[in-house]
PDB file of C-alpha atoms in Angstrom:
ATOM      1  CA  ILE O   9     169.218  63.274 236.147  1.00  0.00           C
ATOM      2  CA  ASP O  10     169.639  66.697 234.455  1.00  0.00           C
ATOM      3  CA  PRO O  11     166.961  69.428 235.479  1.00  0.00           C
ATOM      4  CA  GLY O  12     164.175  69.463 232.830  1.00  0.00           C
ATOM      5  CA  ILE O  13     164.253  65.704 232.161  1.00  0.00           C
ATOM      6  CA  GLU O  14     160.615  64.540 231.755  1.00  0.00           C
ATOM      7  CA  ILE O  15     159.897  61.103 233.225  1.00  0.00           C
ATOM      8  CA  GLU O  16     156.366  59.156 232.650  1.00  0.00           C
ATOM      9  CA  ASN O  17     155.498  56.360 234.766  1.00  0.00           C
ATOM     10  CA  GLN O  18     152.738  54.005 235.167  1.00  0.00           C
ATOM     11  CA  ALA O  19     152.189  51.141 237.646  1.00  0.00           C
ATOM     12  CA  SER O  20     150.018  48.331 238.017  1.00  0.00           C
ATOM     13  CA  ILE O  21     148.517  47.225 241.094  1.00  0.00           C
ATOM     14  CA  GLU O  22     147.312  43.684 242.064  1.00  0.00           C
ATOM     15  CA  PHE O  23     144.988  42.785 244.837  1.00  0.00           C
ATOM     16  CA  ASP O  24     145.060  39.050 245.853  1.00  0.00           C
ATOM     17  CA  PHE O  25     144.043  36.934 242.863  1.00  0.00           C
ATOM     18  CA  GLU O  26     142.297  39.697 240.636  1.00  0.00           C
ATOM     19  CA  THR O  27     143.966  40.818 237.530  1.00  0.00           C
ATOM     20  CA  ALA O  28     146.389  43.799 237.898  1.00  0.00           C
ATOM     21  CA  VAL O  29     144.601  47.374 237.484  1.00  0.00           C
ATOM     22  CA  ALA O  30     146.711  50.142 235.831  1.00  0.00           C
ATOM     23  CA  THR O  31     147.238  53.460 237.247  1.00  0.00           C
ATOM     24  CA  ASN O  32     146.996  56.727 235.309  1.00  0.00           C
ATOM     25  CA  THR O  33     150.359  57.771 233.794  1.00  0.00           C
ATOM     26  CA  THR O  34     151.934  60.166 235.572  1.00  0.00           C
ATOM     27  CA  LEU O  35     154.561  62.788 234.004  1.00  0.00           C
ATOM     28  CA  ASN O  36     157.573  64.069 236.494  1.00  0.00           C
ATOM     29  CA  THR O  37     159.422  66.868 235.461  1.00  0.00           C
ATOM     30  CA  ILE O  38     163.095  66.936 237.414  1.00  0.00           C
ATOM     31  CA  LYS O  39     163.516  70.420 238.818  1.00  0.00           C
ATOM     32  CA  TYR O  40     166.625  72.591 239.143  1.00  0.00           C
ATOM     33  CA  LEU O  41     168.178  72.250 242.511  1.00  0.00           C
ATOM     34  CA  SER O  42     170.155  75.284 243.766  1.00  0.00           C
ATOM     35  CA  SER O  43     173.649  74.984 245.436  1.00  0.00           C
ATOM     36  CA  GLU O  44     174.832  77.476 247.727  1.00  0.00           C
ATOM     37  CA  GLU O  45     176.826  79.305 244.804  1.00  0.00           C
ATOM     38  CA  ASP O  46     173.738  79.897 242.904  1.00  0.00           C
ATOM     39  CA  ASN O  47     171.966  81.656 245.875  1.00  0.00           C
ATOM     40  CA  ARG O  48     172.820  85.102 244.851  1.00  0.00           C
ATOM     41  CA  LEU O  49     170.904  88.435 244.270  1.00  0.00           C
ATOM     42  CA  GLU O  50     170.431  90.221 241.264  1.00  0.00           C
ATOM     43  CA  ILE O  51     170.882  93.875 242.067  1.00  0.00           C
ATOM     44  CA  TYR O  52     169.961  96.670 239.474  1.00  0.00           C
ATOM     45  CA  PRO O  53     171.202  99.225 238.698  1.00  0.00           C
ATOM     46  CA  ASN O  54     174.251  98.440 240.481  1.00  0.00           C
ATOM     47  CA  PRO O  55     176.277 100.900 241.205  1.00  0.00           C
ATOM     48  CA  MET O  56     173.013 102.707 242.405  1.00  0.00           C
ATOM     49  CA  GLN O  57     172.743 106.326 242.903  1.00  0.00           C
ATOM     50  CA  SER O  58     169.590 106.836 244.581  1.00  0.00           C
ATOM     51  CA  ASN O  59     167.246 103.779 244.171  1.00  0.00           C
ATOM     52  CA  ALA O  60     167.921  99.975 243.128  1.00  0.00           C
ATOM     53  CA  SER O  61     166.078  96.797 243.495  1.00  0.00           C
ATOM     54  CA  PHE O  62     167.079  93.156 244.175  1.00  0.00           C
ATOM     55  CA  ARG O  63     165.608  89.721 243.558  1.00  0.00           C
ATOM     56  CA  LEU O  64     166.828  86.250 243.615  1.00  0.00           C
ATOM     57  CA  ALA O  65     168.758  85.214 240.868  1.00  0.00           C
ATOM     58  CA  ARG O  66     167.404  82.214 239.021  1.00  0.00           C
ATOM     59  CA  ASN O  67     169.862  80.661 236.391  1.00  0.00           C
ATOM     60  CA  GLN O  68     167.170  78.118 235.502  1.00  0.00           C
ATOM     61  CA  GLU O  69     164.131  79.686 236.205  1.00  0.00           C
ATOM     62  CA  ILE O  70     162.036  77.597 234.067  1.00  0.00           C
ATOM     63  CA  PHE O  71     162.603  74.624 236.336  1.00  0.00           C
ATOM     64  CA  ASP O  72     161.989  76.631 239.603  1.00  0.00           C
ATOM     65  CA  ASP O  73     158.429  77.899 241.176  1.00  0.00           C
ATOM     66  CA  ASN O  74     158.593  81.276 242.189  1.00  0.00           C
ATOM     67  CA  VAL O  75     159.935  81.958 245.743  1.00  0.00           C
ATOM     68  CA  ALA O  76     159.281  85.183 247.613  1.00  0.00           C
ATOM     69  CA  ILE O  77     161.979  87.203 249.666  1.00  0.00           C
ATOM     70  CA  THR O  78     160.610  87.221 253.276  1.00  0.00           C
ATOM     71  CA  SER O  79     163.332  89.375 254.912  1.00  0.00           C
ATOM     72  CA  TYR O  80     166.855  90.664 254.280  1.00  0.00           C
ATOM     73  CA  GLN O  81     169.716  92.328 256.133  1.00  0.00           C
ATOM     74  CA  MET O  82     172.321  94.931 254.663  1.00  0.00           C
ATOM     75  CA  TYR O  83     175.946  95.318 256.056  1.00  0.00           C
ATOM     76  CA  ASP O  84     178.649  97.778 255.556  1.00  0.00           C
ATOM     77  CA  TYR O  85     182.075  96.690 254.266  1.00  0.00           C
ATOM     78  CA  THR O  86     183.181  96.081 258.019  1.00  0.00           C
ATOM     79  CA  GLY O  87     180.276  93.927 258.600  1.00  0.00           C
ATOM     80  CA  LYS O  88     178.281  96.127 260.616  1.00  0.00           C
ATOM     81  CA  PRO O  89     174.375  95.790 260.527  1.00  0.00           C
ATOM     82  CA  ILE O  90     172.899  98.783 258.701  1.00  0.00           C
ATOM     83  CA  VAL O  91     169.355  97.643 257.672  1.00  0.00           C
ATOM     84  CA  SER O  92     167.094  94.622 258.982  1.00  0.00           C
ATOM     85  CA  VAL O  93     163.897  94.245 257.438  1.00  0.00           C
ATOM     86  CA  GLN O  94     161.332  91.618 258.101  1.00  0.00           C
ATOM     87  CA  GLY O  95     157.801  90.548 256.651  1.00  0.00           C
ATOM     88  CA  VAL O  96     158.892  91.534 253.199  1.00  0.00           C
ATOM     89  CA  ASN O  97     156.954  88.707 251.272  1.00  0.00           C
ATOM     90  CA  GLU O  98     157.964  90.110 247.810  1.00  0.00           C
ATOM     91  CA  TYR O  99     159.679  88.754 244.566  1.00  0.00           C
ATOM     92  CA  LYS O 100     161.388  91.920 244.108  1.00  0.00           C
ATOM     93  CA  VAL O 101     162.488  94.387 246.783  1.00  0.00           C
ATOM     94  CA  SER O 102     163.063  98.088 246.293  1.00  0.00           C
ATOM     95  CA  LEU O 103     166.319  99.856 248.117  1.00  0.00           C
ATOM     96  CA  ASP O 104     166.387 103.706 248.726  1.00  0.00           C
ATOM     97  CA  ARG O 105     169.797 104.946 249.312  1.00  0.00           C
ATOM     98  CA  THR O 106     168.340 107.216 252.045  1.00  0.00           C
ATOM     99  CA  GLY O 107     171.044 107.359 255.010  1.00  0.00           C
ATOM    100  CA  LEU O 108     173.729 105.379 253.175  1.00  0.00           C
ATOM    101  CA  ALA O 109     176.990 107.029 252.400  1.00  0.00           C
ATOM    102  CA  SER O 110     178.854 105.991 249.318  1.00  0.00           C
ATOM    103  CA  GLY O 111     180.617 102.650 249.474  1.00  0.00           C
ATOM    104  CA  THR O 112     180.059  98.768 249.359  1.00  0.00           C
ATOM    105  CA  TYR O 113     177.303  97.185 251.081  1.00  0.00           C
ATOM    106  CA  PHE O 114     176.477  93.406 251.559  1.00  0.00           C
ATOM    107  CA  ILE O 115     172.798  92.334 251.223  1.00  0.00           C
ATOM    108  CA  ILE O 116     171.648  88.646 252.850  1.00  0.00           C
ATOM    109  CA  ALA O 117     168.297  87.885 251.836  1.00  0.00           C
ATOM    110  CA  GLN O 118     166.003  85.195 253.279  1.00  0.00           C
ATOM    111  CA  ASP O 119     163.434  83.326 251.106  1.00  0.00           C
ATOM    112  CA  GLU O 120     160.236  81.686 252.103  1.00  0.00           C
ATOM    113  CA  LEU O 121     162.146  78.190 251.930  1.00  0.00           C
ATOM    114  CA  GLY O 122     164.499  79.222 254.347  1.00  0.00           C
ATOM    115  CA  ALA O 123     167.615  79.671 251.881  1.00  0.00           C
ATOM    116  CA  GLU O 124     170.022  82.719 252.229  1.00  0.00           C
ATOM    117  CA  HIS O 125     170.805  84.587 248.939  1.00  0.00           C
ATOM    118  CA  GLN O 126     173.816  87.075 248.915  1.00  0.00           C
ATOM    119  CA  GLY O 127     174.483  90.204 246.896  1.00  0.00           C
ATOM    120  CA  LYS O 128     176.810  93.422 246.872  1.00  0.00           C
ATOM    121  CA  VAL O 129     175.860  96.843 245.978  1.00  0.00           C
ATOM    122  CA  VAL O 130     178.065  99.874 245.431  1.00  0.00           C
ATOM    123  CA  VAL O 131     176.153 103.184 246.304  1.00  0.00           C
ATOM    124  CA  VAL O 132     177.738 106.169 244.314  1.00  0.00           C
ATOM    125  CA  ASN O 133     177.076 109.842 244.390  1.00  0.00           C
ATOM    126  CA  SER O 134     175.213 111.350 241.558  1.00  0.00           C
ATOM    127  CA  THR O 135     177.101 113.156 239.151  1.00  0.00           C
ATOM    128  CA  VAL O 136     176.365 117.285 238.784  1.00  0.00           C
ATOM    129  CA  ASP O 137     176.246 118.771 235.676  1.00  0.00           C
TER     130      ASP O 137
END
């Protein structure tokens, strides 16, 4: 069943030899179920000079409930852990480049449902006029 499909349902319940009692009609909407390839982060601006933000990428947001980021880790290009932050509980997280050299960094964020989301940010030096 495709995401967004609406299914109406009603039941009739029979007790012993009594006539059937109809239940209320319910409406069920099939939600979007993400796959691992959809578990990515939107990072902007990217490349970043001084600050950036990231959030969970939601290709079909209208079918998803809002899910908060609870923690994230940042790694350099060799896989060395650079930053680890717990207890975030935000929909959008701000990054500050303080202490980060120019280069490529990988971010792995965990959401409140336990899923991991990945992204890559490039840090560049600001241009001088």
